mmCIF file of C-alpha atoms in Angstrom:
data_model
loop_
_atom_site.group_PDB
_atom_site.id
_atom_site.type_symbol
_atom_site.label_atom_id
_atom_site.label_comp_id
_atom_site.label_asym_id
_atom_site.label_seq_id
_atom_site.Cartn_x
_atom_site.Cartn_y
_atom_site.Cartn_z
ATOM 1 C CA MET A 1 117.791 123.728 143.893
ATOM 2 C CA THR A 2 114.209 124.963 143.542
ATOM 3 C CA ALA A 3 112.140 123.184 140.922
ATOM 4 C CA ALA A 4 111.239 125.287 137.894
ATOM 5 C CA PRO A 5 107.588 126.397 137.928
ATOM 6 C CA ALA A 6 105.308 124.557 135.546
ATOM 7 C CA ARG A 7 103.700 127.831 134.521
ATOM 8 C CA ARG A 8 105.742 131.006 134.254
ATOM 9 C CA ARG A 9 105.131 134.633 133.427
ATOM 10 C CA LEU A 10 106.860 135.374 130.120
ATOM 11 C CA VAL A 11 107.281 139.023 129.129
ATOM 12 C CA PHE A 12 108.378 139.565 125.540
ATOM 13 C CA LEU A 13 109.936 143.013 125.046
ATOM 14 C CA VAL A 14 109.586 143.416 121.290
ATOM 15 C CA GLY A 15 110.818 146.977 120.821
ATOM 16 C CA ALA A 16 109.934 148.746 118.707
ATOM 17 C CA HIS A 17 113.256 149.672 117.123
ATOM 18 C CA LYS A 18 114.642 153.098 117.999
ATOM 19 C CA THR A 19 112.456 153.538 121.085
ATOM 20 C CA ALA A 20 115.272 153.214 123.680
ATOM 21 C CA SER A 21 114.962 149.424 123.437
ATOM 22 C CA SER A 22 118.742 148.980 123.660
ATOM 23 C CA HIS A 23 118.848 151.231 126.712
ATOM 24 C CA LEU A 24 116.141 149.234 128.485
ATOM 25 C CA GLN A 25 117.780 145.945 127.550
ATOM 26 C CA GLN A 26 121.184 146.991 128.866
ATOM 27 C CA SER A 27 119.707 148.410 132.064
ATOM 28 C CA LEU A 28 118.031 145.063 132.790
ATOM 29 C CA LEU A 29 121.098 143.022 131.811
ATOM 30 C CA ASP A 30 123.318 145.095 134.104
ATOM 31 C CA ALA A 31 121.071 144.033 137.004
ATOM 32 C CA GLU A 32 120.775 140.394 135.868
ATOM 33 C CA ALA A 33 122.283 138.829 139.005
ATOM 34 C CA LEU A 34 120.242 141.013 141.355
ATOM 35 C CA LEU A 35 117.052 140.267 139.431
ATOM 36 C CA ALA A 36 117.717 136.525 139.592
ATOM 37 C CA ALA A 37 117.581 136.744 143.378
ATOM 38 C CA HIS A 38 114.042 138.082 142.999
ATOM 39 C CA GLY A 39 112.916 135.298 140.688
ATOM 40 C CA VAL A 40 113.349 137.268 137.458
ATOM 41 C CA ALA A 41 115.451 136.007 134.540
ATOM 42 C CA VAL A 42 116.571 138.263 131.699
ATOM 43 C CA VAL A 43 117.149 136.736 128.257
ATOM 44 C CA PRO A 44 119.146 138.993 125.887
ATOM 45 C CA PRO A 45 118.423 139.459 122.188
ATOM 46 C CA LYS A 46 121.396 137.361 121.070
ATOM 47 C CA THR A 47 119.981 134.336 122.915
ATOM 48 C CA VAL A 48 116.508 134.828 121.491
ATOM 49 C CA ARG A 49 117.985 135.095 118.006
ATOM 50 C CA ALA A 50 120.229 132.055 118.461
ATOM 51 C CA ASP A 51 117.836 129.630 120.154
ATOM 52 C CA LEU A 52 114.261 130.792 119.495
ATOM 53 C CA THR A 53 114.146 132.522 116.127
ATOM 54 C CA PRO A 54 115.509 129.512 114.176
ATOM 55 C CA VAL A 55 112.968 127.207 115.833
ATOM 56 C CA SER A 56 110.164 129.621 115.021
ATOM 57 C CA ALA A 57 111.239 129.491 111.374
ATOM 58 C CA ILE A 58 110.815 125.726 111.467
ATOM 59 C CA VAL A 59 107.350 126.250 112.940
ATOM 60 C CA ARG A 60 106.603 128.378 109.886
ATOM 61 C CA ASP A 61 107.668 125.476 107.695
ATOM 62 C CA GLY A 62 105.169 123.155 109.352
ATOM 63 C CA ILE A 63 106.863 121.018 111.988
ATOM 64 C CA SER A 64 104.718 119.181 114.521
ATOM 65 C CA PRO A 65 103.516 121.573 117.262
ATOM 66 C CA GLU A 66 104.719 119.097 119.883
ATOM 67 C CA ILE A 67 108.293 119.475 118.654
ATOM 68 C CA GLY A 68 108.009 123.226 118.946
ATOM 69 C CA HIS A 69 106.573 122.900 122.450
ATOM 70 C CA GLY A 70 109.506 120.678 123.361
ATOM 71 C CA ALA A 71 111.940 123.331 122.155
ATOM 72 C CA GLY A 72 110.203 125.940 124.279
ATOM 73 C CA ALA A 73 110.184 123.634 127.290
ATOM 74 C CA ALA A 74 113.937 123.071 126.889
ATOM 75 C CA PHE A 75 114.691 126.759 126.361
ATOM 76 C CA LEU A 76 113.292 128.030 129.663
ATOM 77 C CA PRO A 77 115.297 125.964 132.182
ATOM 78 C CA LEU A 78 118.416 126.387 130.035
ATOM 79 C CA HIS A 79 118.244 130.180 129.895
ATOM 80 C CA ALA A 80 115.968 131.123 132.801
ATOM 81 C CA GLY A 81 116.668 128.500 135.456
ATOM 82 C CA ASP A 82 113.830 128.341 137.944
ATOM 83 C CA ALA A 83 112.722 131.973 137.565
ATOM 84 C CA SER A 84 108.991 132.550 137.774
ATOM 85 C CA THR A 85 109.196 135.687 135.590
ATOM 86 C CA VAL A 86 111.215 135.622 132.378
ATOM 87 C CA ILE A 87 111.951 138.771 130.365
ATOM 88 C CA LEU A 88 112.727 137.887 126.734
ATOM 89 C CA MET A 89 114.088 140.812 124.736
ATOM 90 C CA ASP A 90 114.388 141.205 120.981
ATOM 91 C CA GLU A 91 112.978 143.962 118.798
ATOM 92 C CA ASN A 92 113.773 141.846 115.749
ATOM 93 C CA ILE A 93 110.792 139.677 116.645
ATOM 94 C CA LEU A 94 108.760 142.425 114.992
ATOM 95 C CA GLY A 95 110.996 142.732 111.921
ATOM 96 C CA SER A 96 113.903 145.060 111.270
ATOM 97 C CA THR A 97 114.671 148.595 110.142
ATOM 98 C CA ASP A 98 114.998 147.397 106.567
ATOM 99 C CA ARG A 99 112.189 149.272 104.840
ATOM 100 C CA LYS A 100 110.483 146.103 103.575
ATOM 101 C CA MET A 101 110.412 144.629 107.077
ATOM 102 C CA LEU A 102 109.543 147.922 108.761
ATOM 103 C CA MET A 103 106.594 149.207 106.749
ATOM 104 C CA ARG A 104 104.382 148.337 103.837
ATOM 105 C CA LYS A 105 101.710 150.739 102.596
ATOM 106 C CA THR A 106 99.850 151.628 105.822
ATOM 107 C CA ARG A 107 101.326 148.889 108.017
ATOM 108 C CA LEU A 108 104.126 149.110 110.524
ATOM 109 C CA TYR A 109 106.072 145.839 110.699
ATOM 110 C CA PRO A 110 103.814 144.101 108.179
ATOM 111 C CA TRP A 111 104.714 140.548 109.219
ATOM 112 C CA ALA A 112 105.130 141.136 112.960
ATOM 113 C CA HIS A 113 102.014 139.225 114.001
ATOM 114 C CA HIS A 114 103.148 136.118 112.118
ATOM 115 C CA ARG A 115 106.676 136.345 113.517
ATOM 116 C CA LEU A 116 105.507 136.862 117.092
ATOM 117 C CA GLY A 117 102.845 134.181 116.796
ATOM 118 C CA ARG A 118 105.378 131.551 115.761
ATOM 119 C CA ILE A 119 107.536 132.283 118.814
ATOM 120 C CA LEU A 120 104.608 132.377 121.231
ATOM 121 C CA ALA A 121 103.462 129.029 119.857
ATOM 122 C CA LEU A 122 106.545 127.497 121.497
ATOM 123 C CA PHE A 123 105.181 128.407 124.958
ATOM 124 C CA PRO A 124 101.541 127.270 125.105
ATOM 125 C CA ASP A 125 101.264 126.764 128.865
ATOM 126 C CA HIS A 126 102.584 130.032 130.219
ATOM 127 C CA ASP A 127 101.223 133.502 130.981
ATOM 128 C CA ILE A 128 102.271 135.839 128.178
ATOM 129 C CA GLU A 129 102.726 139.610 128.226
ATOM 130 C CA ILE A 130 104.027 141.728 125.364
ATOM 131 C CA GLY A 131 105.943 144.955 125.971
ATOM 132 C CA LEU A 132 105.885 147.516 123.154
ATOM 133 C CA ALA A 133 107.293 151.047 123.073
ATOM 134 C CA ILE A 134 105.946 153.402 120.433
ATOM 135 C CA ARG A 135 107.241 156.659 118.963
ATOM 136 C CA SER A 136 105.934 159.482 116.829
ATOM 137 C CA PRO A 137 106.501 158.796 113.124
ATOM 138 C CA ALA A 138 108.076 162.252 112.872
ATOM 139 C CA THR A 139 111.175 160.992 114.693
ATOM 140 C CA PHE A 140 110.688 157.229 114.375
ATOM 141 C CA LEU A 141 111.066 157.143 110.592
ATOM 142 C CA PRO A 142 114.267 159.250 110.372
ATOM 143 C CA SER A 143 115.786 157.269 113.236
ATOM 144 C CA CYS A 144 114.940 153.932 111.611
ATOM 145 C CA TRP A 145 116.389 155.210 108.339
ATOM 146 C CA SER A 146 119.602 156.056 110.166
ATOM 147 C CA GLU A 147 119.699 152.611 111.785
ATOM 148 C CA SER A 148 119.077 150.884 108.462
ATOM 149 C CA LEU A 149 122.325 152.344 107.149
ATOM 150 C CA HIS A 150 124.209 150.149 109.628
ATOM 151 C CA HIS A 151 123.030 147.059 107.787
ATOM 152 C CA GLY A 152 122.306 147.856 104.171
ATOM 153 C CA PRO A 153 123.360 150.071 101.283
ATOM 154 C CA TYR A 154 122.912 153.812 101.507
ATOM 155 C CA GLU A 155 119.668 155.257 100.238
ATOM 156 C CA PRO A 156 118.296 158.779 100.766
ATOM 157 C CA PHE A 157 115.607 159.227 103.366
ATOM 158 C CA ARG A 158 112.955 160.110 100.795
ATOM 159 C CA ARG A 159 113.583 156.870 98.953
ATOM 160 C CA PHE A 160 113.400 155.018 102.287
ATOM 161 C CA ILE A 161 109.822 156.262 102.824
ATOM 162 C CA LYS A 162 108.748 156.100 99.184
ATOM 163 C CA ASN A 163 105.042 155.207 98.842
ATOM 164 C CA ILE A 164 104.586 155.490 102.622
ATOM 165 C CA ASP A 165 102.154 157.951 104.167
ATOM 166 C CA PRO A 166 103.416 158.658 107.717
ATOM 167 C CA LEU A 167 99.936 159.803 108.730
ATOM 168 C CA ALA A 168 98.514 156.371 107.909
ATOM 169 C CA LEU A 169 100.993 154.374 109.994
ATOM 170 C CA SER A 170 99.250 153.170 113.138
ATOM 171 C CA TRP A 171 100.653 151.687 116.328
ATOM 172 C CA ALA A 172 97.129 150.785 117.398
ATOM 173 C CA ALA A 173 96.721 148.686 114.267
ATOM 174 C CA LEU A 174 100.033 146.953 114.981
ATOM 175 C CA ALA A 175 98.935 146.249 118.565
ATOM 176 C CA ASP A 176 95.709 144.738 117.259
ATOM 177 C CA ARG A 177 97.622 142.395 114.951
ATOM 178 C CA LEU A 178 99.979 141.374 117.756
ATOM 179 C CA HIS A 179 96.945 140.720 119.940
ATOM 180 C CA GLU A 180 95.597 138.398 117.266
ATOM 181 C CA ALA A 181 98.794 136.365 117.576
ATOM 182 C CA SER A 182 98.036 135.730 121.262
ATOM 183 C CA PRO A 183 94.519 136.792 122.272
ATOM 184 C CA GLN A 184 95.080 135.912 125.941
ATOM 185 C CA ALA A 185 98.202 138.054 126.267
ATOM 186 C CA ARG A 186 98.251 141.461 127.902
ATOM 187 C CA MET A 187 100.063 144.237 126.056
ATOM 188 C CA ILE A 188 102.134 146.749 127.990
ATOM 189 C CA VAL A 189 102.593 149.887 125.894
ATOM 190 C CA TRP A 190 104.477 153.112 126.571
ATOM 191 C CA ARG A 191 105.698 156.103 124.586
ATOM 192 C CA TYR A 192 109.362 156.594 123.790
ATOM 193 C CA GLU A 193 108.831 160.291 124.479
ATOM 194 C CA ASP A 194 107.895 159.433 128.090
ATOM 195 C CA TYR A 195 110.639 156.882 128.682
ATOM 196 C CA PRO A 196 113.043 158.780 131.015
ATOM 197 C CA ALA A 197 110.291 159.931 133.348
ATOM 198 C CA LEU A 198 108.555 156.594 133.052
ATOM 199 C CA PHE A 199 111.514 154.313 133.749
ATOM 200 C CA PRO A 200 110.850 153.487 137.448
ATOM 201 C CA GLN A 201 107.148 152.968 136.807
ATOM 202 C CA LEU A 202 107.827 150.845 133.731
ATOM 203 C CA ALA A 203 110.392 148.703 135.542
ATOM 204 C CA ALA A 204 107.916 148.063 138.347
ATOM 205 C CA ARG A 205 105.241 147.000 135.845
ATOM 206 C CA LEU A 206 107.592 144.665 134.014
ATOM 207 C CA LEU A 207 109.471 143.189 136.978
ATOM 208 C CA GLY A 208 107.445 143.821 140.118
ATOM 209 C CA PRO A 209 108.327 146.584 142.611
ATOM 210 C CA ASP A 210 110.920 144.663 144.641
ATOM 211 C CA ALA A 211 112.848 143.505 141.579
ATOM 212 C CA ALA A 212 112.526 146.909 139.908
ATOM 213 C CA ALA A 213 114.294 148.526 142.849
ATOM 214 C CA GLN A 214 117.426 146.623 141.796
ATOM 215 C CA VAL A 215 117.574 148.258 138.344
ATOM 216 C CA THR A 216 119.375 151.506 137.589
ATOM 217 C CA PRO A 217 119.078 153.012 134.091
ATOM 218 C CA VAL A 218 122.408 153.117 132.301
ATOM 219 C CA LYS A 219 123.893 156.565 131.847
ATOM 220 C CA ARG A 220 125.257 156.305 128.333
ATOM 221 C CA ILE A 221 123.456 156.838 125.046
ATOM 222 C CA MET A 222 122.847 153.569 123.225
ATOM 223 C CA ARG A 223 123.150 153.333 119.433
ATOM 224 C CA PRO A 224 123.099 157.065 118.618
ATOM 225 C CA GLY A 225 121.606 157.864 115.259
ATOM 226 C CA LEU A 226 122.936 159.835 112.337
ATOM 227 C CA SER A 227 123.266 163.576 112.849
ATOM 228 C CA ALA A 228 121.681 166.014 110.410
ATOM 229 C CA GLU A 229 125.203 167.151 109.453
ATOM 230 C CA ALA A 230 126.183 163.579 108.634
ATOM 231 C CA ALA A 231 123.000 163.087 106.613
ATOM 232 C CA ASP A 232 123.669 166.274 104.643
ATOM 233 C CA TRP A 233 127.281 165.232 103.989
ATOM 234 C CA LEU A 234 126.188 161.804 102.722
ATOM 235 C CA ALA A 235 123.573 163.386 100.456
ATOM 236 C CA ARG A 236 126.335 165.345 98.725
ATOM 237 C CA GLU A 237 128.525 162.275 98.199
ATOM 238 C CA THR A 238 128.441 160.272 94.978
ATOM 239 C CA ALA A 239 127.130 156.738 95.654
ATOM 240 C CA PRO A 240 128.190 156.580 99.320
ATOM 241 C CA ASP A 241 128.901 153.084 100.632
ATOM 242 C CA LYS A 242 129.012 151.651 104.166
ATOM 243 C CA ASP A 243 132.488 153.029 104.707
ATOM 244 C CA ALA A 244 131.203 156.496 103.823
ATOM 245 C CA VAL A 245 128.338 156.103 106.306
ATOM 246 C CA LEU A 246 130.780 155.086 109.039
ATOM 247 C CA ALA A 247 133.013 158.025 108.160
ATOM 248 C CA ALA A 248 130.062 160.410 108.325
ATOM 249 C CA ARG A 249 129.036 159.103 111.753
ATOM 250 C CA LYS A 250 132.585 159.592 113.026
ATOM 251 C CA ARG A 251 133.131 162.991 111.441
ATOM 252 C CA PHE A 252 129.722 164.443 112.358
ATOM 253 C CA PRO A 253 128.539 162.645 115.518
ATOM 254 C CA LYS A 254 125.095 163.216 116.893
ATOM 255 C CA LYS A 255 125.363 165.106 120.178
ATOM 256 C CA ASP A 256 124.082 168.157 122.004
ATOM 257 C CA GLY A 257 124.003 170.928 119.443
ATOM 258 C CA ALA A 258 124.190 168.427 116.576
ATOM 259 C CA PRO A 259 120.710 166.874 116.385
ATOM 260 C CA GLY A 260 119.436 164.141 114.120
ATOM 261 C CA LEU A 261 117.856 164.594 110.728
ATOM 262 C CA ASP A 262 114.569 166.495 110.654
ATOM 263 C CA PRO A 263 113.191 166.113 107.117
ATOM 264 C CA TRP A 264 109.759 167.600 107.783
ATOM 265 C CA LYS A 265 108.090 170.953 107.270
ATOM 266 C CA PRO A 266 106.214 172.578 110.185
ATOM 267 C CA ALA A 267 102.893 171.504 108.675
ATOM 268 C CA ASP A 268 104.140 167.915 108.529
ATOM 269 C CA HIS A 269 105.087 168.035 112.207
ATOM 270 C CA ALA A 270 101.675 169.373 113.155
ATOM 271 C CA ALA A 271 99.823 166.748 111.135
ATOM 272 C CA MET A 272 101.940 163.894 112.507
ATOM 273 C CA ALA A 273 101.549 165.137 116.084
ATOM 274 C CA ASN A 274 97.773 165.122 115.673
ATOM 275 C CA ALA A 275 97.793 161.672 114.075
ATOM 276 C CA TYR A 276 100.038 160.315 116.847
ATOM 277 C CA GLN A 277 97.710 161.635 119.544
ATOM 278 C CA ALA A 278 94.701 160.111 117.818
ATOM 279 C CA ASP A 279 96.543 156.796 117.516
ATOM 280 C CA LEU A 280 97.469 156.960 121.198
ATOM 281 C CA ALA A 281 93.808 157.469 122.113
ATOM 282 C CA LYS A 282 92.903 154.351 120.113
ATOM 283 C CA LEU A 283 95.550 152.359 121.972
ATOM 284 C CA ALA A 284 94.316 153.571 125.337
ATOM 285 C CA ALA A 285 90.812 152.369 124.475
ATOM 286 C CA ARG A 286 91.910 148.827 123.587
ATOM 287 C CA PRO A 287 90.858 146.382 126.340
ATOM 288 C CA HIS A 288 93.950 144.240 125.789
ATOM 289 C CA VAL A 289 96.384 147.186 126.200
ATOM 290 C CA ASP A 290 97.831 148.563 129.434
ATOM 291 C CA LEU A 291 99.045 152.019 128.405
ATOM 292 C CA ILE A 292 101.604 153.310 130.901
ATOM 293 C CA THR A 293 101.926 157.071 131.224
ATOM 294 C CA PRO A 294 103.957 159.088 133.739
ATOM 295 C CA ASP A 295 102.728 161.868 135.932
ATOM 296 C CA SER A 296 105.034 164.233 134.072
ATOM 297 C CA THR A 297 107.226 163.883 130.995
ATOM 298 C CA GLN A 298 110.597 165.117 129.804
ATOM 299 C CA PRO A 299 112.421 164.809 126.478
ATOM 300 C CA SER A 300 113.922 161.397 125.717
ATOM 301 C CA THR A 301 117.664 161.199 125.129
ATOM 302 C CA SER A 302 118.430 157.554 125.909
ATOM 303 C CA ASP A 303 118.276 156.197 122.387
ATOM 304 C CA ALA A 304 118.128 157.793 118.974
#
């Protein structure tokens, strides 16, 4: 058996939510055995949440750093064997789609830098990269609202974004805060809107070209969101509960010809498109960000 490397390349895929993160995760997990032969280990979200997130919470409460380092040192051989590259996947590192964890005033994922920093503190002697997909607020916010209904009580979309200005939400600002959590880490950033065209290029950047050749994107849609018909039906219900949300998803599924909720006016779309492009330009100018863009793009349908 080959000895585990003392220093590994750790790539944390932190989402964001509703940016085809589940699709990317499943595509990598489906190729797990093939990737292992190329020195790449894939750690799924459930393992991160079971064995890393609780330890990071103890770090928050002030345990000795050496104990945290010991937990990180035990985690890698247990879940990654002797792999030299380890892909650790969990969008909940950033927060969740609960509105308080997702956004606060002008901040996306207001506590993400603290949460990420506590996990990275467990791995002080490794090379860290952070993978982050971004998405236009015009579709990101409705999709996150839809996802939040899986986990919490029903609330209308407008209440979900109460006191939030979509034009002020900035991915570049989030990337800067994540960079503060690990100043030596490189950030790999791509747009959800580019994801289908970008997949081979992204896989090569994350895994290396030989390992990436082993990965095939899954064909199915992962975690489809709420259709506009379902959203309209729920809005007409009196105090809909989780069972009503599930019934709406089943009765009015999102599919071709039945798109997701679009709560914006044309002027809103134009303003958010301009703000998103300006934010993208800021990201591209950051020295700590590798912004991956394809030669050509096509609409994204892998995750909603």
